[in-house]
Each structure stands twice: as C-alpha cells, then as structure tokens.
Amino acid sequence: MKKKHAAVSMKDVAALAGVSVGTVSNVLNQPDRVLESTRQRVEDAIRKLGWIRNESARQLRAGRSESVGIVVMDVANPYFVDLLLAAEETFYDRGYTVNLGNSDQHREREALLMRHFMRSRVDGVLLAPIGNSSGVTDELLRAGIPVVLLDRVSGTGLCSVGMDDIEGGRLAVHHLLEQGHKRIAFVGGPLGLAQVRDRARGARLAVANSGAHLDVVEVKTLDVEEGRKAAQHIARSDRGIRPTAVFAANDLIAIGMLQGFVAEGLSVPDDVAIIGYDDIDFAAAAAVPLSSIRQPRYEMGRCAAELLLKEITAAESGDEHQHEPVSFSPELVARISTLRTS
C-alpha cells in the first residue's frame, strides 16, 4: 500500500531508487557530485513517492532558520508599517523570511512573542521595545540570537536605530513659540514610553526661559481615539487658560485632536494650532494638513535590518561584532495646522 505523503521519508526515497540516504542528500544539496543516471533515479523516486523535504527541520539542524522576528508596539500605526516594509524588503533581498509580532503596548505580550521567536530559533530579532526589555533580550542573547532595537537609541550594549526625540520635541514646540503661542499643551502617553518621555522633555526644554507655559496631558495610548478625548477635554476647559497650541506625541493623536476640536466648534489653526510627530502620509492628507516632525521611517527600517544582518553574519562566522547605536535627525515639516492665517 502506498504510504501517505506525511509518512514518506528520505529512507523511502533511497530504498526505491536503490541508493544510500547519503546519495539522496547529495542529489538535493550537491547534485554535481552524483552521476546523471543516479540523479535521475533519485528524482524519479521523489516524484513517485511525492516526498517533500522538511526545509525547516533541515535548517534547524544546520543551526539557522533563514528567518527573523520583528516585534513592534502597534502594527496598526502607519509609522510602524513603514518601518516594517523597509526592514522586510531588506531581509527578503537577502533570502530571509519575516515573522511579525504585535505587542500592542503590552509588556507580557512582548515577552511572549520574544520567547516564541527564541523557541522557533529565528536567526535574529528586531524589537521596538515598550520599555526596559533587558530581561527577554538577555534570554535571546544567551541563546545566541542577536537583537537589534528599533525606534529606540540605546546605550545598553545592543545595536539600535532611532531618532533624537528630545531634539524632535524641542523643534516642535520651538515652532509653536515662533508662531506666537504662550499656552501650549503636550499630549501623549503613556509617559513610561521612552519616546513619549523624551518628546515631552524636548518640549520642556523649548519653553524654558521663554515665558510660555506648557501643560502635559497624559493619554493611555497613542491612537486617534485618545486624541479625540484629549481635544474634547481641552476644548471644554476655561477659555482664559485653554492652550492655544498642542504638540501631539504622534500623528495619530494629532489627527484625533483635529477631529475633536472641529467637533467642538474650534477652528484649526485660528483657535488652536496642532503639530504632530512622525509625518505619516495621513498627516499631509488631513482635512487641515498637519504640521509634523518627520522621522525618516524607510531609512530607519533599512538601517535596522542591515545592522541585524551584519550581526547574524558575524555570529555565524565567529567574527567580532561592534554594536552600533544609530540616531537619525528630526525634521520640522510646517503645514496649515500651525501657520497663523491672520
């Protein structure tokens, strides 16, 4: 009786072809070392039995999977989508497949994904961390799996790629000050996120000694709905103390605030100005085009992937690897949402 495909092994192929298992392996991996007639018998046996080589098992026996893992905080955020697309293209060009994980800003889920990648024996991991993830990254490193931090410049002895968020925050609020605003709100959260904390720090640096006042409004997550809620809260505050300008920690919050202010009857930028962060495509396409702090997302994604590939290659060859923290510079993009019309 013919065996089911799942039960067919290399030994069955060898038996039908009348050769050794080693010869079958040579046909698959080094065909030039096998006589044409023998190679034909082996290939005929493979076709007749319908045998399919277990590629993942072969790669794991060789000590590599030719795959990498990527964990980001919010796969629905266009900023992370752009980072992923750039990194993914770089990996695919080098023959690697990509396994994607979305932590959704939950530390437990981030740790679970990282441990899953470790059990799967991926060749390396790109991580956009929620906070201090040294525990799970240390586990991966002990297992010989390189880790590169994405969207975070780190001095923790890992390769990392990010942007100077303190300078980005300073640029955003300095722009608002140049437009004449004296009451400014920073809206972002949670403040435990290093990126949010650094942007708030840059905002504080900008207002220092300026005579302007900065309110920090913490939100739960970096999404549109939280932006709408924050706008409603600000719009309904006493007009004498209400901020005339808002620096949102990312563009999704800025878009939500634009929607919220309009719903509350406020005009942008005449009643309140808004500047976001990341400069995703939706910022320029908003009903009122949004000013933003641009991050070079594609360059950052490619750079992170290239750093990980370099580290994987060094680990395979036993060469020494020098960790690199790469920091990109922010750029102010001014649009209608912050530019006074009178």
Short mmCIF file of N, CA and C in Angstrom, two decimals, residues 26-137:
data_model
loop_
_atom_site.label_atom_id
_atom_site.label_comp_id
_atom_site.label_asym_id
_atom_site.label_seq_id
_atom_site.Cartn_x
_atom_site.Cartn_y
_atom_site.Cartn_z
N ASN A 26 23.01 14.09 -1.37
CA ASN A 26 23.89 14.73 -2.35
C ASN A 26 23.10 15.22 -3.57
N VAL A 27 22.10 14.45 -3.98
CA VAL A 27 21.28 14.87 -5.12
C VAL A 27 20.58 16.19 -4.79
N LEU A 28 20.15 16.33 -3.52
CA LEU A 28 19.43 17.53 -3.11
C LEU A 28 20.35 18.72 -2.89
N ASN A 29 21.54 18.45 -2.34
CA ASN A 29 22.40 19.56 -1.92
C ASN A 29 23.65 19.75 -2.77
N GLN A 30 24.16 18.66 -3.37
CA GLN A 30 25.38 18.76 -4.20
C GLN A 30 25.21 17.88 -5.45
N PRO A 31 24.25 18.21 -6.31
CA PRO A 31 23.94 17.33 -7.44
C PRO A 31 25.10 17.10 -8.39
N ASP A 32 26.04 18.03 -8.45
CA ASP A 32 27.18 17.86 -9.36
C ASP A 32 28.09 16.71 -8.95
N ARG A 33 27.94 16.19 -7.73
CA ARG A 33 28.77 15.08 -7.25
C ARG A 33 28.15 13.72 -7.56
N VAL A 34 26.96 13.72 -8.18
CA VAL A 34 26.23 12.47 -8.44
C VAL A 34 26.13 12.23 -9.94
N LEU A 35 26.30 10.95 -10.37
CA LEU A 35 26.15 10.60 -11.78
C LEU A 35 24.75 10.97 -12.27
N GLU A 36 24.67 11.34 -13.53
CA GLU A 36 23.40 11.74 -14.11
C GLU A 36 22.35 10.65 -13.99
N SER A 37 22.74 9.41 -14.26
CA SER A 37 21.78 8.30 -14.20
C SER A 37 21.28 8.07 -12.78
N THR A 38 22.17 8.20 -11.80
CA THR A 38 21.77 8.04 -10.39
C THR A 38 20.86 9.18 -9.97
N ARG A 39 21.22 10.39 -10.35
CA ARG A 39 20.41 11.55 -10.01
C ARG A 39 19.01 11.41 -10.59
N GLN A 40 18.90 10.86 -11.82
CA GLN A 40 17.60 10.69 -12.45
C GLN A 40 16.76 9.68 -11.67
N ARG A 41 17.39 8.58 -11.19
CA ARG A 41 16.64 7.58 -10.42
C ARG A 41 16.10 8.18 -9.11
N VAL A 42 16.93 8.99 -8.45
CA VAL A 42 16.51 9.62 -7.19
C VAL A 42 15.36 10.61 -7.44
N GLU A 43 15.47 11.41 -8.46
CA GLU A 43 14.42 12.39 -8.76
C GLU A 43 13.13 11.69 -9.16
N ASP A 44 13.23 10.57 -9.88
CA ASP A 44 12.03 9.81 -10.23
C ASP A 44 11.37 9.25 -8.98
N ALA A 45 12.18 8.79 -8.02
CA ALA A 45 11.63 8.24 -6.77
C ALA A 45 10.94 9.33 -5.96
N ILE A 46 11.53 10.51 -5.94
CA ILE A 46 10.92 11.63 -5.21
C ILE A 46 9.56 11.97 -5.79
N ARG A 47 9.48 12.01 -7.12
CA ARG A 47 8.22 12.33 -7.77
C ARG A 47 7.17 11.24 -7.53
N LYS A 48 7.61 9.98 -7.62
CA LYS A 48 6.67 8.86 -7.47
C LYS A 48 6.10 8.80 -6.06
N LEU A 49 6.95 9.05 -5.06
CA LEU A 49 6.50 8.98 -3.66
C LEU A 49 5.85 10.27 -3.19
N GLY A 50 6.06 11.35 -3.95
CA GLY A 50 5.51 12.64 -3.54
C GLY A 50 6.18 13.19 -2.30
N TRP A 51 7.46 12.85 -2.14
CA TRP A 51 8.18 13.29 -0.93
C TRP A 51 8.53 14.77 -1.01
N ILE A 52 8.34 15.48 0.12
CA ILE A 52 8.70 16.90 0.22
C ILE A 52 9.67 17.05 1.38
N ARG A 53 10.82 17.62 1.10
CA ARG A 53 11.82 17.78 2.15
C ARG A 53 11.32 18.74 3.24
N ASN A 54 11.55 18.41 4.49
CA ASN A 54 11.21 19.27 5.62
C ASN A 54 12.29 20.34 5.72
N GLU A 55 12.03 21.46 5.05
CA GLU A 55 13.05 22.51 4.96
C GLU A 55 13.37 23.12 6.31
N SER A 56 12.34 23.34 7.14
CA SER A 56 12.59 23.96 8.44
C SER A 56 13.45 23.08 9.32
N ALA A 57 13.18 21.76 9.29
CA ALA A 57 13.99 20.84 10.10
C ALA A 57 15.43 20.83 9.61
N ARG A 58 15.61 20.83 8.27
CA ARG A 58 16.97 20.85 7.71
C ARG A 58 17.73 22.09 8.17
N GLN A 59 17.05 23.24 8.13
CA GLN A 59 17.71 24.49 8.51
C GLN A 59 18.05 24.51 9.99
N LEU A 60 17.14 23.97 10.82
CA LEU A 60 17.41 23.95 12.26
C LEU A 60 18.57 23.03 12.58
N ARG A 61 18.68 21.91 11.87
CA ARG A 61 19.84 21.02 12.08
C ARG A 61 21.13 21.74 11.70
N ALA A 62 21.04 22.61 10.70
CA ALA A 62 22.23 23.36 10.28
C ALA A 62 22.51 24.54 11.20
N GLY A 63 21.63 24.79 12.17
CA GLY A 63 21.86 25.86 13.13
C GLY A 63 21.32 27.21 12.71
N ARG A 64 20.49 27.25 11.65
CA ARG A 64 19.91 28.51 11.21
C ARG A 64 18.57 28.26 10.56
N SER A 65 17.71 29.27 10.62
CA SER A 65 16.36 29.11 10.08
C SER A 65 16.11 29.97 8.85
N GLU A 66 17.05 30.89 8.56
CA GLU A 66 16.88 31.85 7.47
C GLU A 66 15.59 32.63 7.64
N SER A 67 15.26 32.93 8.90
CA SER A 67 14.11 33.75 9.21
C SER A 67 14.47 34.67 10.36
N VAL A 68 13.76 35.79 10.45
CA VAL A 68 13.97 36.74 11.55
C VAL A 68 12.61 37.09 12.14
N GLY A 69 12.62 37.58 13.38
CA GLY A 69 11.40 38.04 14.02
C GLY A 69 11.42 39.55 14.17
N ILE A 70 10.26 40.18 14.05
CA ILE A 70 10.11 41.62 14.28
C ILE A 70 8.94 41.82 15.23
N VAL A 71 9.17 42.56 16.31
CA VAL A 71 8.11 42.89 17.26
C VAL A 71 7.97 44.40 17.32
N VAL A 72 6.76 44.90 17.06
CA VAL A 72 6.50 46.34 17.14
C VAL A 72 5.38 46.60 18.14
N MET A 73 5.22 47.86 18.54
CA MET A 73 4.23 48.21 19.56
C MET A 73 2.81 48.31 19.02
N ASP A 74 2.67 48.69 17.74
CA ASP A 74 1.31 48.90 17.20
C ASP A 74 1.35 48.71 15.70
N VAL A 75 0.98 47.53 15.25
CA VAL A 75 1.05 47.23 13.82
C VAL A 75 0.00 48.01 13.02
N ALA A 76 -0.99 48.61 13.71
CA ALA A 76 -1.99 49.42 13.02
C ALA A 76 -1.51 50.85 12.78
N ASN A 77 -0.41 51.24 13.39
CA ASN A 77 0.13 52.59 13.23
C ASN A 77 0.93 52.68 11.93
N PRO A 78 0.55 53.58 11.01
CA PRO A 78 1.28 53.67 9.74
C PRO A 78 2.78 53.90 9.91
N TYR A 79 3.18 54.54 11.00
CA TYR A 79 4.61 54.74 11.24
C TYR A 79 5.33 53.40 11.32
N PHE A 80 4.79 52.46 12.10
CA PHE A 80 5.42 51.15 12.22
C PHE A 80 5.27 50.34 10.95
N VAL A 81 4.18 50.54 10.22
CA VAL A 81 4.01 49.84 8.94
C VAL A 81 5.14 50.21 7.99
N ASP A 82 5.49 51.49 7.93
CA ASP A 82 6.58 51.93 7.05
C ASP A 82 7.92 51.36 7.48
N LEU A 83 8.17 51.34 8.80
CA LEU A 83 9.40 50.71 9.30
C LEU A 83 9.46 49.25 8.89
N LEU A 84 8.33 48.55 9.06
CA LEU A 84 8.27 47.13 8.73
C LEU A 84 8.51 46.87 7.25
N LEU A 85 7.86 47.65 6.39
CA LEU A 85 8.01 47.44 4.95
C LEU A 85 9.46 47.59 4.52
N ALA A 86 10.13 48.60 5.06
CA ALA A 86 11.53 48.83 4.69
C ALA A 86 12.42 47.70 5.20
N ALA A 87 12.20 47.27 6.45
CA ALA A 87 13.00 46.18 7.00
C ALA A 87 12.72 44.88 6.27
N GLU A 88 11.44 44.61 6.02
CA GLU A 88 11.04 43.37 5.35
C GLU A 88 11.67 43.25 3.97
N GLU A 89 11.65 44.34 3.22
CA GLU A 89 12.25 44.32 1.88
C GLU A 89 13.74 44.01 1.95
N THR A 90 14.42 44.59 2.94
CA THR A 90 15.86 44.36 3.11
C THR A 90 16.12 42.90 3.43
N PHE A 91 15.32 42.30 4.31
CA PHE A 91 15.51 40.89 4.67
C PHE A 91 15.21 39.98 3.49
N TYR A 92 14.11 40.25 2.76
CA TYR A 92 13.76 39.40 1.63
C TYR A 92 14.84 39.43 0.55
N ASP A 93 15.45 40.59 0.35
CA ASP A 93 16.52 40.70 -0.63
C ASP A 93 17.70 39.80 -0.28
N ARG A 94 17.84 39.47 1.00
CA ARG A 94 18.92 38.59 1.45
C ARG A 94 18.46 37.15 1.69
N GLY A 95 17.24 36.84 1.28
CA GLY A 95 16.76 35.47 1.38
C GLY A 95 16.15 35.08 2.71
N TYR A 96 15.83 36.07 3.55
CA TYR A 96 15.23 35.79 4.86
C TYR A 96 13.73 36.02 4.82
N THR A 97 12.99 35.16 5.50
CA THR A 97 11.57 35.40 5.72
C THR A 97 11.40 36.13 7.04
N VAL A 98 10.24 36.80 7.19
CA VAL A 98 9.99 37.64 8.36
C VAL A 98 8.78 37.13 9.13
N ASN A 99 8.94 36.97 10.44
CA ASN A 99 7.84 36.64 11.35
C ASN A 99 7.50 37.90 12.14
N LEU A 100 6.24 38.34 12.05
CA LEU A 100 5.84 39.60 12.66
C LEU A 100 5.06 39.37 13.94
N GLY A 101 5.37 40.16 14.96
CA GLY A 101 4.61 40.14 16.21
C GLY A 101 4.20 41.54 16.61
N ASN A 102 2.97 41.69 17.13
CA ASN A 102 2.44 42.97 17.56
C ASN A 102 2.24 42.93 19.07
N SER A 103 3.05 43.69 19.81
CA SER A 103 2.94 43.67 21.27
C SER A 103 1.74 44.46 21.76
N ASP A 104 1.22 45.37 20.93
CA ASP A 104 0.07 46.20 21.28
C ASP A 104 0.30 46.96 22.60
N GLN A 105 1.55 47.33 22.84
CA GLN A 105 1.95 48.09 24.03
C GLN A 105 1.70 47.33 25.33
N HIS A 106 1.75 45.97 25.27
CA HIS A 106 1.61 45.14 26.47
C HIS A 106 2.94 44.41 26.70
N ARG A 107 3.54 44.63 27.85
CA ARG A 107 4.83 44.02 28.15
C ARG A 107 4.75 42.49 28.15
N GLU A 108 3.65 41.94 28.68
CA GLU A 108 3.53 40.48 28.74
C GLU A 108 3.49 39.87 27.34
N ARG A 109 2.77 40.54 26.44
CA ARG A 109 2.70 40.04 25.08
C ARG A 109 4.05 40.17 24.39
N GLU A 110 4.75 41.25 24.63
CA GLU A 110 6.09 41.43 24.07
C GLU A 110 7.00 40.30 24.50
N ALA A 111 7.00 39.97 25.79
CA ALA A 111 7.85 38.89 26.32
C ALA A 111 7.45 37.55 25.71
N LEU A 112 6.14 37.31 25.57
CA LEU A 112 5.65 36.06 24.99
C LEU A 112 6.13 35.91 23.55
N LEU A 113 6.05 37.00 22.77
CA LEU A 113 6.48 36.96 21.38
C LEU A 113 7.98 36.70 21.27
N MET A 114 8.75 37.36 22.11
CA MET A 114 10.20 37.18 22.07
C MET A 114 10.58 35.74 22.42
N ARG A 115 9.92 35.16 23.40
CA ARG A 115 10.22 33.77 23.78
C ARG A 115 9.77 32.80 22.70
N HIS A 116 8.67 33.13 22.01
CA HIS A 116 8.23 32.31 20.88
C HIS A 116 9.29 32.32 19.78
N PHE A 117 9.82 33.48 19.48
CA PHE A 117 10.88 33.56 18.46
C PHE A 117 12.11 32.78 18.90
N MET A 118 12.41 32.80 20.19
CA MET A 118 13.57 32.07 20.68
C MET A 118 13.36 30.57 20.50
N ARG A 119 12.16 30.07 20.83
CA ARG A 119 11.87 28.64 20.64
C ARG A 119 11.87 28.27 19.16
N SER A 120 11.48 29.21 18.31
CA SER A 120 11.46 28.95 16.87
C SER A 120 12.85 29.03 16.25
N ARG A 121 13.82 29.45 17.05
CA ARG A 121 15.22 29.56 16.61
C ARG A 121 15.37 30.45 15.39
N VAL A 122 14.72 31.63 15.41
CA VAL A 122 14.97 32.60 14.35
C VAL A 122 16.43 33.02 14.43
N ASP A 123 16.95 33.54 13.33
CA ASP A 123 18.36 33.93 13.29
C ASP A 123 18.62 35.26 13.96
N GLY A 124 17.59 36.06 14.17
CA GLY A 124 17.75 37.36 14.82
C GLY A 124 16.40 38.01 15.02
N VAL A 125 16.36 39.07 15.85
CA VAL A 125 15.11 39.74 16.17
C VAL A 125 15.30 41.25 16.12
N LEU A 126 14.35 41.94 15.47
CA LEU A 126 14.22 43.39 15.58
C LEU A 126 13.11 43.67 16.59
N LEU A 127 13.39 44.51 17.56
CA LEU A 127 12.42 44.80 18.61
C LEU A 127 12.22 46.30 18.77
N ALA A 128 10.96 46.75 18.61
CA ALA A 128 10.59 48.11 19.00
C ALA A 128 10.04 48.00 20.42
N PRO A 129 10.87 48.25 21.43
CA PRO A 129 10.50 47.90 22.81
C PRO A 129 9.52 48.86 23.44
N ILE A 130 8.73 48.32 24.37
CA ILE A 130 7.78 49.14 25.12
C ILE A 130 8.52 49.91 26.21
N GLY A 131 9.39 49.23 26.89
CA GLY A 131 10.14 49.85 27.98
C GLY A 131 11.48 49.16 28.10
N ASN A 132 11.88 48.91 29.32
CA ASN A 132 13.11 48.18 29.57
C ASN A 132 12.87 46.70 29.33
N SER A 133 13.34 46.20 28.20
CA SER A 133 13.10 44.81 27.84
C SER A 133 14.35 43.96 28.00
N SER A 134 15.24 44.37 28.89
CA SER A 134 16.53 43.69 29.02
C SER A 134 16.37 42.23 29.43
N GLY A 135 15.29 41.90 30.17
CA GLY A 135 15.11 40.52 30.61
C GLY A 135 14.98 39.56 29.45
N VAL A 136 14.03 39.86 28.53
CA VAL A 136 13.82 38.95 27.41
C VAL A 136 14.93 39.07 26.37
N THR A 137 15.49 40.24 26.19
CA THR A 137 16.59 40.34 25.23
C THR A 137 17.81 39.58 25.73
#
